[in-house]
Coordinates of C-alpha atoms in Angstrom, one line a residue:
M124 CA 33.4 -100.3 27.0
R125 CA 32.1 -96.9 27.3
H126 CA 31.4 -95.4 31.1
L127 CA 29.7 -92.9 32.5
V128 CA 30.9 -91.1 35.7
A129 CA 29.0 -88.6 37.9
A130 CA 31.3 -85.9 38.1
A131 CA 29.8 -83.5 41.0
V132 CA 26.5 -83.1 42.7
V133 CA 25.4 -79.3 42.7
S134 CA 22.7 -77.5 44.3
A135 CA 20.7 -77.5 41.1
G136 CA 21.0 -81.1 40.7
L137 CA 23.3 -83.7 39.5
L138 CA 26.4 -82.7 37.2
A139 CA 27.2 -85.9 35.3
A140 CA 30.1 -86.0 33.2
C141 CA 31.3 -88.3 30.6
S142 CA 34.3 -89.7 29.5
S143 CA 35.7 -93.2 28.0
S144 CA 38.8 -95.7 27.5
N145 CA 40.0 -98.8 27.6
D146 CA 40.6 -99.3 31.1
A147 CA 38.8 -96.3 33.0
A148 CA 36.5 -93.4 32.6
T149 CA 37.6 -90.3 33.8
S150 CA 36.4 -86.5 33.6
T151 CA 38.2 -83.1 33.0
T152 CA 37.5 -80.2 35.6
S153 CA 36.4 -76.9 34.7
T154 CA 38.8 -74.4 34.5
A155 CA 36.5 -72.4 37.0
A156 CA 36.6 -75.3 39.4
N157 CA 37.5 -73.0 42.0
T158 CA 34.6 -70.7 42.2
E159 CA 31.9 -73.6 41.0
A160 CA 31.1 -74.3 44.5
A161 CA 30.4 -70.4 45.0
D162 CA 28.5 -70.7 41.7
P163 CA 26.9 -73.9 40.8
T164 CA 25.7 -72.7 37.5
A165 CA 29.3 -71.5 36.1
P166 CA 30.1 -73.5 32.9
H167 CA 32.4 -76.6 33.1
R168 CA 35.1 -77.9 30.7
L169 CA 34.9 -81.8 30.1
T170 CA 36.3 -84.6 28.1
F171 CA 34.9 -87.4 26.1
T172 CA 36.8 -89.9 24.3
T173 CA 35.3 -91.2 21.5
N174 CA 34.9 -95.3 20.6
D175 CA 38.2 -94.3 18.0
G176 CA 40.3 -92.9 20.9
T177 CA 39.7 -89.1 19.8
Q178 CA 39.2 -86.8 22.7
V179 CA 37.2 -83.9 22.5
D180 CA 37.0 -81.4 25.3
Y181 CA 33.2 -79.8 25.4
V182 CA 31.6 -76.7 27.4
L183 CA 28.5 -77.8 29.7
L184 CA 26.3 -75.5 31.0
I185 CA 23.3 -76.5 33.6
P186 CA 20.4 -74.3 34.7
P187 CA 19.2 -74.4 38.1
G188 CA 17.3 -77.6 38.8
R189 CA 17.9 -79.9 35.7
V190 CA 18.7 -83.1 36.7
A191 CA 21.3 -85.6 34.9
G192 CA 19.0 -88.3 33.1
V193 CA 15.5 -86.1 32.7
P194 CA 14.5 -85.5 29.6
G195 CA 14.4 -81.4 28.8
K196 CA 15.5 -78.8 26.5
V197 CA 19.0 -79.1 25.3
I198 CA 21.2 -77.1 23.0
W199 CA 23.6 -78.2 21.0
A200 CA 26.1 -75.3 19.8
F201 CA 28.8 -75.1 17.7
P202 CA 31.6 -72.4 18.0
P203 CA 32.9 -70.1 15.7
G204 CA 36.7 -69.7 14.3
G205 CA 39.1 -72.4 15.0
Q206 CA 36.4 -73.9 17.4
D207 CA 38.6 -74.3 20.4
I208 CA 37.5 -75.1 24.0
D209 CA 38.6 -71.2 25.1
L210 CA 36.2 -70.0 22.5
A211 CA 33.6 -72.4 22.8
E212 CA 33.3 -71.5 26.8
Q213 CA 33.6 -67.7 25.8
L214 CA 30.9 -67.8 23.8
V215 CA 28.5 -69.8 26.0
N216 CA 29.4 -67.4 29.0
E217 CA 28.9 -64.0 26.7
K218 CA 26.1 -65.2 24.6
Y219 CA 24.0 -68.2 25.9
R220 CA 24.6 -68.5 29.2
E221 CA 22.2 -65.9 30.9
E222 CA 19.3 -67.0 28.5
A223 CA 19.8 -70.5 29.0
L224 CA 19.8 -70.5 32.6
A225 CA 16.7 -68.6 32.5
R226 CA 15.0 -70.2 30.5
G227 CA 15.9 -73.8 31.6
Y228 CA 18.3 -75.0 28.6
V229 CA 21.5 -77.3 29.2
V230 CA 24.2 -76.2 26.5
F231 CA 26.6 -78.4 25.5
S232 CA 29.5 -76.7 22.8
P233 CA 32.4 -79.2 21.6
A234 CA 35.7 -78.0 20.5
A235 CA 37.1 -78.8 17.5
P236 CA 39.4 -82.1 18.2
K237 CA 42.8 -81.7 16.8
G238 CA 42.1 -78.3 15.1
N239 CA 39.6 -80.3 12.3
L240 CA 36.7 -78.1 12.3
F241 CA 33.2 -79.9 12.4
Y242 CA 32.2 -79.1 9.0
T243 CA 34.7 -81.5 7.8
D244 CA 34.7 -85.0 7.2
S245 CA 36.8 -86.1 10.2
S246 CA 34.8 -84.3 13.1
A247 CA 31.1 -84.5 11.6
A248 CA 32.2 -87.9 11.8
L249 CA 32.3 -87.7 15.2
V250 CA 29.0 -85.8 15.8
P251 CA 26.5 -88.9 16.2
E252 CA 28.6 -90.3 18.9
L253 CA 28.9 -86.9 20.7
L254 CA 25.0 -86.6 20.5
D255 CA 24.4 -90.1 22.1
M256 CA 26.9 -89.2 24.8
A257 CA 24.9 -85.9 25.5
A258 CA 21.5 -87.5 25.2
T259 CA 22.6 -89.9 27.8
L260 CA 23.4 -87.4 30.4
F261 CA 20.6 -85.0 29.6
P262 CA 18.2 -86.4 27.1
P263 CA 16.6 -83.4 25.0
D264 CA 13.1 -83.9 24.9
G265 CA 11.2 -85.5 22.1
G266 CA 14.7 -87.3 21.7
R267 CA 16.0 -83.7 19.4
F268 CA 18.3 -80.8 20.1
D269 CA 18.3 -77.5 19.6
L270 CA 21.2 -76.6 17.3
I271 CA 23.2 -73.6 17.0
G272 CA 26.3 -72.0 15.2
V273 CA 28.0 -69.0 14.5
S274 CA 30.4 -68.4 11.6
N275 CA 32.2 -72.0 11.3
G276 CA 30.0 -72.8 13.7
G277 CA 27.1 -72.1 11.4
L278 CA 28.5 -74.1 8.4
S279 CA 29.2 -76.8 11.2
A280 CA 25.8 -77.1 12.4
F281 CA 24.2 -76.8 8.7
R282 CA 26.0 -80.0 8.0
A283 CA 24.9 -81.6 11.3
A284 CA 21.4 -80.8 10.3
I285 CA 21.1 -81.7 7.1
E286 CA 23.3 -85.1 8.1
H287 CA 21.1 -86.1 11.1
P288 CA 17.8 -83.8 10.5
D289 CA 16.3 -86.6 13.0
R290 CA 18.3 -85.2 16.1
F291 CA 17.4 -81.8 15.8
R292 CA 14.1 -79.3 16.4
S293 CA 15.5 -76.1 15.6
L294 CA 18.6 -74.7 13.7
V295 CA 19.9 -71.2 14.8
V296 CA 22.9 -69.5 12.9
F297 CA 24.8 -65.9 13.3
P298 CA 25.8 -66.5 10.6
G299 CA 26.1 -69.9 8.8
Y300 CA 24.9 -71.7 5.7
S301 CA 25.7 -75.2 4.2
P302 CA 29.2 -75.8 3.6
N303 CA 28.3 -76.9 0.3
G304 CA 26.7 -73.7 -0.6
A305 CA 23.1 -72.0 -0.5
D306 CA 21.9 -74.2 -3.4
D307 CA 22.8 -77.6 -1.8
P308 CA 20.2 -79.8 -2.6
A309 CA 20.5 -81.8 0.6
L310 CA 18.6 -78.8 2.4
A311 CA 15.6 -80.7 1.4
K312 CA 16.6 -82.9 4.3
L313 CA 15.6 -80.3 6.5
K314 CA 12.4 -80.1 5.9
G315 CA 10.0 -80.0 9.4
I316 CA 13.4 -78.2 11.2
G317 CA 12.8 -74.8 12.2
V318 CA 15.4 -72.4 11.1
A319 CA 16.5 -68.9 12.0
M320 CA 19.2 -67.0 10.9
F321 CA 21.3 -63.5 11.8
V322 CA 23.8 -61.9 9.1
G323 CA 25.1 -58.3 9.2
G324 CA 24.1 -56.0 6.8
N325 CA 27.6 -55.2 6.2
D326 CA 28.8 -59.1 5.5
S327 CA 28.3 -59.2 1.8
G328 CA 29.2 -62.7 1.0
W329 CA 27.4 -64.3 3.9
L330 CA 24.5 -62.4 3.7
D331 CA 23.9 -63.6 -0.1
S332 CA 24.5 -66.9 0.9
S333 CA 21.7 -66.5 3.9
T334 CA 19.3 -64.9 2.0
K335 CA 19.4 -67.7 -1.3
T336 CA 19.1 -70.4 1.8
R337 CA 16.4 -68.7 3.4
D338 CA 14.7 -68.9 -0.3
V339 CA 15.0 -72.4 -0.7
L340 CA 13.9 -73.3 2.8
K341 CA 10.9 -71.0 2.7
A342 CA 10.0 -72.9 -0.6
Q343 CA 10.2 -76.2 0.7
G344 CA 7.8 -75.4 3.6
N345 CA 10.0 -74.9 6.6
K346 CA 9.4 -72.1 9.5
V347 CA 12.5 -70.0 8.7
E348 CA 13.4 -66.2 9.7
L349 CA 16.3 -64.2 8.4
T350 CA 17.4 -61.3 10.2
V351 CA 19.5 -58.7 8.5
I352 CA 21.2 -56.6 11.4
A353 CA 22.0 -53.5 9.5
G354 CA 25.4 -51.9 9.8
Q355 CA 26.9 -54.8 11.1
G356 CA 29.8 -57.1 9.7
H357 CA 30.6 -60.5 10.3
I358 CA 30.8 -60.6 14.0
L359 CA 27.5 -59.3 15.2
G360 CA 28.8 -59.1 18.8
D361 CA 26.2 -57.0 21.1
A362 CA 24.3 -56.1 18.0
L363 CA 22.6 -59.8 18.6
P364 CA 22.0 -60.4 22.2
G365 CA 21.4 -63.5 23.8
K366 CA 17.7 -62.7 24.2
D367 CA 17.3 -62.3 20.7
L368 CA 18.8 -65.4 19.9
F369 CA 16.6 -67.6 22.3
D370 CA 13.6 -65.8 21.3
A371 CA 13.9 -66.7 17.5
L372 CA 14.9 -70.3 18.9
E373 CA 11.5 -70.4 20.5
R374 CA 9.5 -69.2 17.5
V375 CA 10.9 -71.8 15.2
R376 CA 11.5 -74.8 17.4
G377 CA 9.5 -77.4 16.2

């Protein structure tokens, strides 16, 4: 049986952490635990155990005033590269934190279990259960998450949105496209989901795939944006401020 555990009460509201096992529920405290008393908006590192026993580490960011169990804006964010927990936390801190806190978004960012990236079959199969866990703690308004991914996380985000289109209201990648290619016929499943894509002007392969994906989505009636950032390669860094990312999300979200 799965269990939900209240991990901490912070001044901004209730931080609920989730884990499951055959015998007891446990939670993993944040690596920033020593500073959380001083800064209750610091991201938390937690662990969730799926029904098949897979342990998934994730980062959770809670804005001031958000209370567990109450619907609101929630982002599901796939990290890039090897999708490890350090990279997930780094991206939450550097790219999402300021705007998410200011605009009232809870952010969940999972690490790939056993290094199996979230666009591969084994980890992609865990996504529905992970989303259910997140929705139990902080329900997304209207039952749908905003979805963000970068690079390998962008590929992961497209796969998640294609396989579970009813779970998402927006898809933002920087960069990203379907792991089955820009001409993936399954892109038709994204109809009704707002999509915003960012890509570096010098990132030739990803630029080509992003452009083709934009054209396919536009032709099927999606609200879609593609922003090409001149002079940039694959890693956009400071060339894509968090404000621009969240502004695009809010323009396309359904």
